[in-house]
Every structure is written in structure tokens, then in C-alpha cells.
């Protein structure tokens, strides 16, 4: 497969389409970005790397960081994790509160915001220096030493994050948050503020294409079965109330953030990261979705 030629072709085609999306505006700092940015980077498990466009420019990965948080919590707690968060698609927006009331504060899945508050709470209870340890975990997935939280983004979201404050306190009222909600929220806003570029993002996700082992130093992060389960969750829940649409059009496990990043995993083959900041009405990158649909269609590789 000539990924380089295929990515170049699809990139130039999608770059020129009308972008029907809009920048995320509810986190003020996310508006301070060039809305025309567009980058793509692929990393394969046989060590081929290729990127185009703004693929070396850092952006706010937002909810994509939830996959790293889940991976670390899963490696610590094992299957007991699923007593605190379920594995069903929610069919609701990523920041919705409605299911929590009737489902007794047990979030539908780990990728909606409610689920990541519970995962964050688990990490707070199990890490000595939660923010530092989590960042070191992320960096260790691909020897990426240049990755940092953005204080600017975290503070901007903290100042307006009323829905997340409500979600976290609501779950606390059901007893499914053990730590102080203010500490959980502080950790959550920081994890969402992680910044990296498409090259780093695709490389950091390779362990999920490689049966739970990092590619560079063959370190086991998750068991083979756990890695498969995280991919299954990304396939069914990674795009919130657009997860069905993504599976239908792109057919790969993946995850998306309101900074306009999308990462997708083709197990045993490759990971691909796309960044284009304008979002569709479900909060997923408009051009990112269009690029991946075209890329997986033209490559004719499929997990099905
Ligand atoms: N920090 C964002 C929020 O909580 C993450 C959402 C996302 O990227 N989908 O609203």
C-alpha cells in the first residue's frame, strides 16, 4: 500500500472542499487558532511515518486524552474498572447529564465527559502525583518528551466549565466519585488541555494497534485483550452521538476532541491522526471525518 501517495491525494482533495464546520466557541481559548489549519500523520506498525500539512503544529487534543486516561486506569484496576463505568454507547452529546439521573451516577461509557470524571477520580485515588504521573505515562507511550499541559487552555475551560462542574458533583452525589469534585475537575481540565501534533498523536496511539505493546521499546502497557477492548470502545463510543456514523463511514476505532483532532486505529496496521479545527454539529472535526472516510474507502483496507 502506497500510503504516501494516497494521503497526498486525499489531503489535497479534502483541503479544497467547503468546510461546513465551526470552531468550538464554548472554551474561549480554542478560538485562538488558525481555522484553516489541516494536518495528517500516519504511523504504521512496520515503522513507516508520513505526514502532510500542519502535521507538526501542536493543538489542543481535548477529549482524545480520555483514551490515555482510560488506558492508565485500566492498567491499574483491571476489570474492576467496569463496576464504576459502563461500556454502552450513550447516543447523547459528550457533555450530557440526562442519563446519569436514571442510571444512578454510573456513566454509560468512559469517553463521554461523565465517564472521564470517574476515570479521573480513579487515577487521583491511585497515583502519587496524579498530573505529573499521568503526563509521564502519556510521554512514555512513544518517548515523546515534548508533550505538555496547556495552562492557558485548562484555565480557559475551568472558567466556563459549568457543565463539567455539574456532571462531577452529580456523580459525587451518587457516590461514584470518591475524591473532592474540585480535585477531580482540576485533573480533568488539565488532561483535556494536553497539546501535541499529529505526528506525536499517531505515534502515541500505536500501542493500541500493536496488541498493547509500545512499538519503540516493546513495553507492555495493556494486555492484548485489554487493548482490543479499548479499540472496541473507541469503535462504539469514540465519537459520542456520532459514533454510529463514524463506524458506518470510516469503519475504524477512533476518538475525537473539540480542538479538531481525530485519531483512528487500524489494529495490526497503522494509526492516523488528523487535525482540522472546525467542528460539525456533533463536535467532531468536519474535514477530519471527511478525510478519514475518503482515506479508508480508497485504501480498501478494512477490519471487517
Ligand atoms: N474539555 C472538553 C469538555 O469537557 C472535552 C470535550 C471534547 O473534546 N469532546 O467539554
Coordinates of C-alpha atoms in Angstrom, one line a residue, residues 91-262:
X91 CA -26.4 8.2 21.9
X92 CA -26.2 11.6 23.7
X93 CA -23.8 14.5 23.4
X94 CA -20.4 14.1 25.1
X95 CA -21.4 16.6 27.9
X96 CA -24.9 15.4 28.5
X97 CA -26.3 15.0 32.0
X98 CA -29.6 13.2 31.3
X99 CA -28.7 9.5 31.6
X100 CA -26.9 9.9 34.9
X101 CA -30.1 10.6 36.9
X102 CA -31.9 7.3 35.9
X103 CA -28.7 5.3 35.8
X104 CA -27.6 6.2 39.4
X105 CA -24.4 8.1 38.5
X106 CA -22.8 5.2 36.6
X107 CA -21.7 6.8 33.3
X108 CA -22.6 5.0 30.0
X109 CA -19.0 4.8 28.8
X110 CA -15.5 6.2 29.6
X111 CA -15.4 8.6 26.6
X112 CA -18.3 10.9 27.5
X113 CA -17.3 13.6 29.9
X114 CA -19.2 11.9 32.8
X115 CA -17.2 8.7 32.2
X116 CA -13.9 10.5 32.2
X117 CA -14.7 12.2 35.6
X118 CA -15.0 8.7 37.1
X119 CA -11.8 7.6 35.3
X120 CA -10.1 10.8 36.6
X121 CA -11.3 10.0 40.1
X122 CA -9.8 6.5 39.9
X123 CA -6.4 8.0 38.8
X124 CA -6.5 10.5 41.6
X125 CA -7.0 7.6 44.1
X126 CA -4.2 5.5 42.6
X127 CA -1.4 7.9 41.6
X128 CA 1.0 9.6 43.9
X129 CA 1.4 12.8 41.8
X130 CA -1.6 12.5 39.5
X131 CA -0.9 15.2 37.0
X132 CA 2.8 14.5 36.8
X133 CA 2.4 10.7 36.7
X134 CA -0.3 10.9 34.0
X135 CA 1.8 13.1 31.8
X136 CA 4.8 10.8 32.3
X137 CA 2.6 7.9 31.3
X138 CA 1.5 9.6 28.1
X139 CA 5.1 10.6 27.2
X140 CA 6.3 7.0 27.8
X141 CA 4.0 5.6 25.2
X142 CA 6.3 6.8 22.5
X143 CA 9.3 8.5 24.1
X144 CA 7.7 11.9 23.3
X145 CA 9.3 14.2 25.8
X146 CA 7.9 17.4 24.3
X147 CA 4.3 16.9 25.4
X148 CA 2.8 19.4 28.0
X149 CA -0.4 20.5 29.5
X150 CA -1.5 24.0 28.4
X151 CA -2.2 26.1 31.4
X152 CA -3.8 28.7 29.1
X153 CA -6.4 26.2 27.8
X154 CA -7.0 24.5 31.2
X155 CA -7.7 27.9 32.8
X156 CA -9.9 29.0 30.0
X157 CA -12.1 25.8 30.3
X158 CA -12.0 26.0 34.1
X159 CA -13.5 29.5 34.0
X160 CA -16.5 28.4 32.0
X161 CA -16.8 24.6 32.6
X162 CA -20.2 24.8 34.4
X163 CA -21.5 21.6 32.8
X164 CA -18.4 19.6 33.9
X165 CA -18.8 21.0 37.4
X166 CA -22.4 19.9 37.4
X167 CA -21.6 16.4 36.0
X168 CA -18.8 15.8 38.5
X169 CA -20.9 17.0 41.5
X170 CA -23.9 15.0 40.3
X171 CA -21.9 11.8 40.1
X172 CA -20.4 12.6 43.5
X173 CA -24.0 12.7 44.9
X174 CA -24.5 9.1 43.8
X175 CA -21.2 8.1 45.5
X176 CA -19.4 7.2 42.3
X177 CA -16.7 10.0 42.8
X178 CA -14.5 9.3 45.9
X179 CA -12.3 12.4 45.9
X180 CA -13.2 16.1 46.2
X181 CA -15.0 17.2 43.0
X182 CA -12.8 20.2 42.8
X183 CA -9.7 18.0 42.7
X184 CA -11.3 15.7 40.0
X185 CA -12.2 18.7 37.9
X186 CA -8.8 20.2 38.2
X187 CA -7.3 16.9 36.9
X188 CA -9.9 16.6 34.2
X189 CA -9.4 20.2 32.8
X190 CA -5.7 19.6 32.7
X191 CA -5.9 16.3 30.9
X192 CA -8.1 17.9 28.3
X193 CA -5.5 20.7 27.8
X194 CA -2.8 18.4 26.6
X195 CA -1.2 19.7 23.4
X196 CA 0.6 17.7 20.7
X197 CA 0.9 17.5 17.0
X198 CA -0.4 14.9 14.6
X199 CA 2.9 13.1 14.4
X200 CA 3.1 12.7 18.2
X201 CA -0.6 11.7 18.4
X202 CA -0.3 9.0 15.8
X203 CA 2.8 7.6 17.5
X204 CA 1.4 7.6 21.0
X205 CA -1.6 5.6 19.8
X206 CA 0.5 2.8 18.2
X207 CA 0.3 0.6 21.3
X208 CA -3.4 0.2 20.5
X209 CA -2.6 -1.0 17.0
X210 CA 0.1 -3.3 18.4
X211 CA -1.7 -5.5 20.9
X212 CA -1.0 -3.3 23.9
X213 CA 2.8 -3.0 23.4
X214 CA 4.7 0.2 22.6
X215 CA 6.3 0.0 19.2
X216 CA 9.6 1.7 20.0
X217 CA 10.6 -0.3 23.1
X218 CA 8.1 -3.2 23.1
X219 CA 6.9 -2.2 26.6
X220 CA 3.6 -3.8 27.6
X221 CA 1.0 -1.1 28.5
X222 CA -2.1 -3.3 28.4
X223 CA -2.8 -7.0 27.8
X224 CA -3.8 -8.0 24.3
X225 CA -7.4 -8.4 25.5
X226 CA -7.5 -5.0 27.2
X227 CA -6.1 -3.3 24.0
X228 CA -8.8 -5.0 22.0
X229 CA -11.5 -3.8 24.5
X230 CA -10.3 -0.2 24.3
X231 CA -10.4 -0.4 20.5
X232 CA -14.0 -1.9 20.8
X233 CA -15.0 1.1 23.0
X234 CA -13.5 3.6 20.6
X235 CA -15.4 1.9 17.7
X236 CA -18.7 2.1 19.6
X237 CA -18.4 5.2 21.7
X238 CA -15.4 7.3 20.5
X239 CA -17.4 9.8 18.6
X240 CA -20.2 10.3 21.2
X241 CA -23.6 10.7 19.4
X242 CA -21.9 10.4 16.0
X243 CA -20.2 7.0 16.8
X244 CA -22.5 5.1 14.5
X245 CA -21.9 7.5 11.7
X246 CA -18.2 7.2 12.1
X247 CA -18.3 3.4 12.2
X248 CA -20.6 3.5 9.1
X249 CA -18.4 5.8 7.1
X250 CA -14.8 5.2 8.3
X251 CA -15.1 1.7 9.9
X252 CA -12.2 2.2 12.3
X253 CA -12.0 2.6 16.1
X254 CA -11.1 6.2 16.9
X255 CA -11.5 9.2 19.1
X256 CA -12.1 12.9 18.7
X257 CA -11.7 16.2 20.6
X258 CA -13.3 19.6 20.3
X259 CA -9.8 21.0 19.4
X260 CA -10.5 19.4 16.0
X261 CA -8.3 16.4 16.3
X262 CA -9.3 12.8 15.4

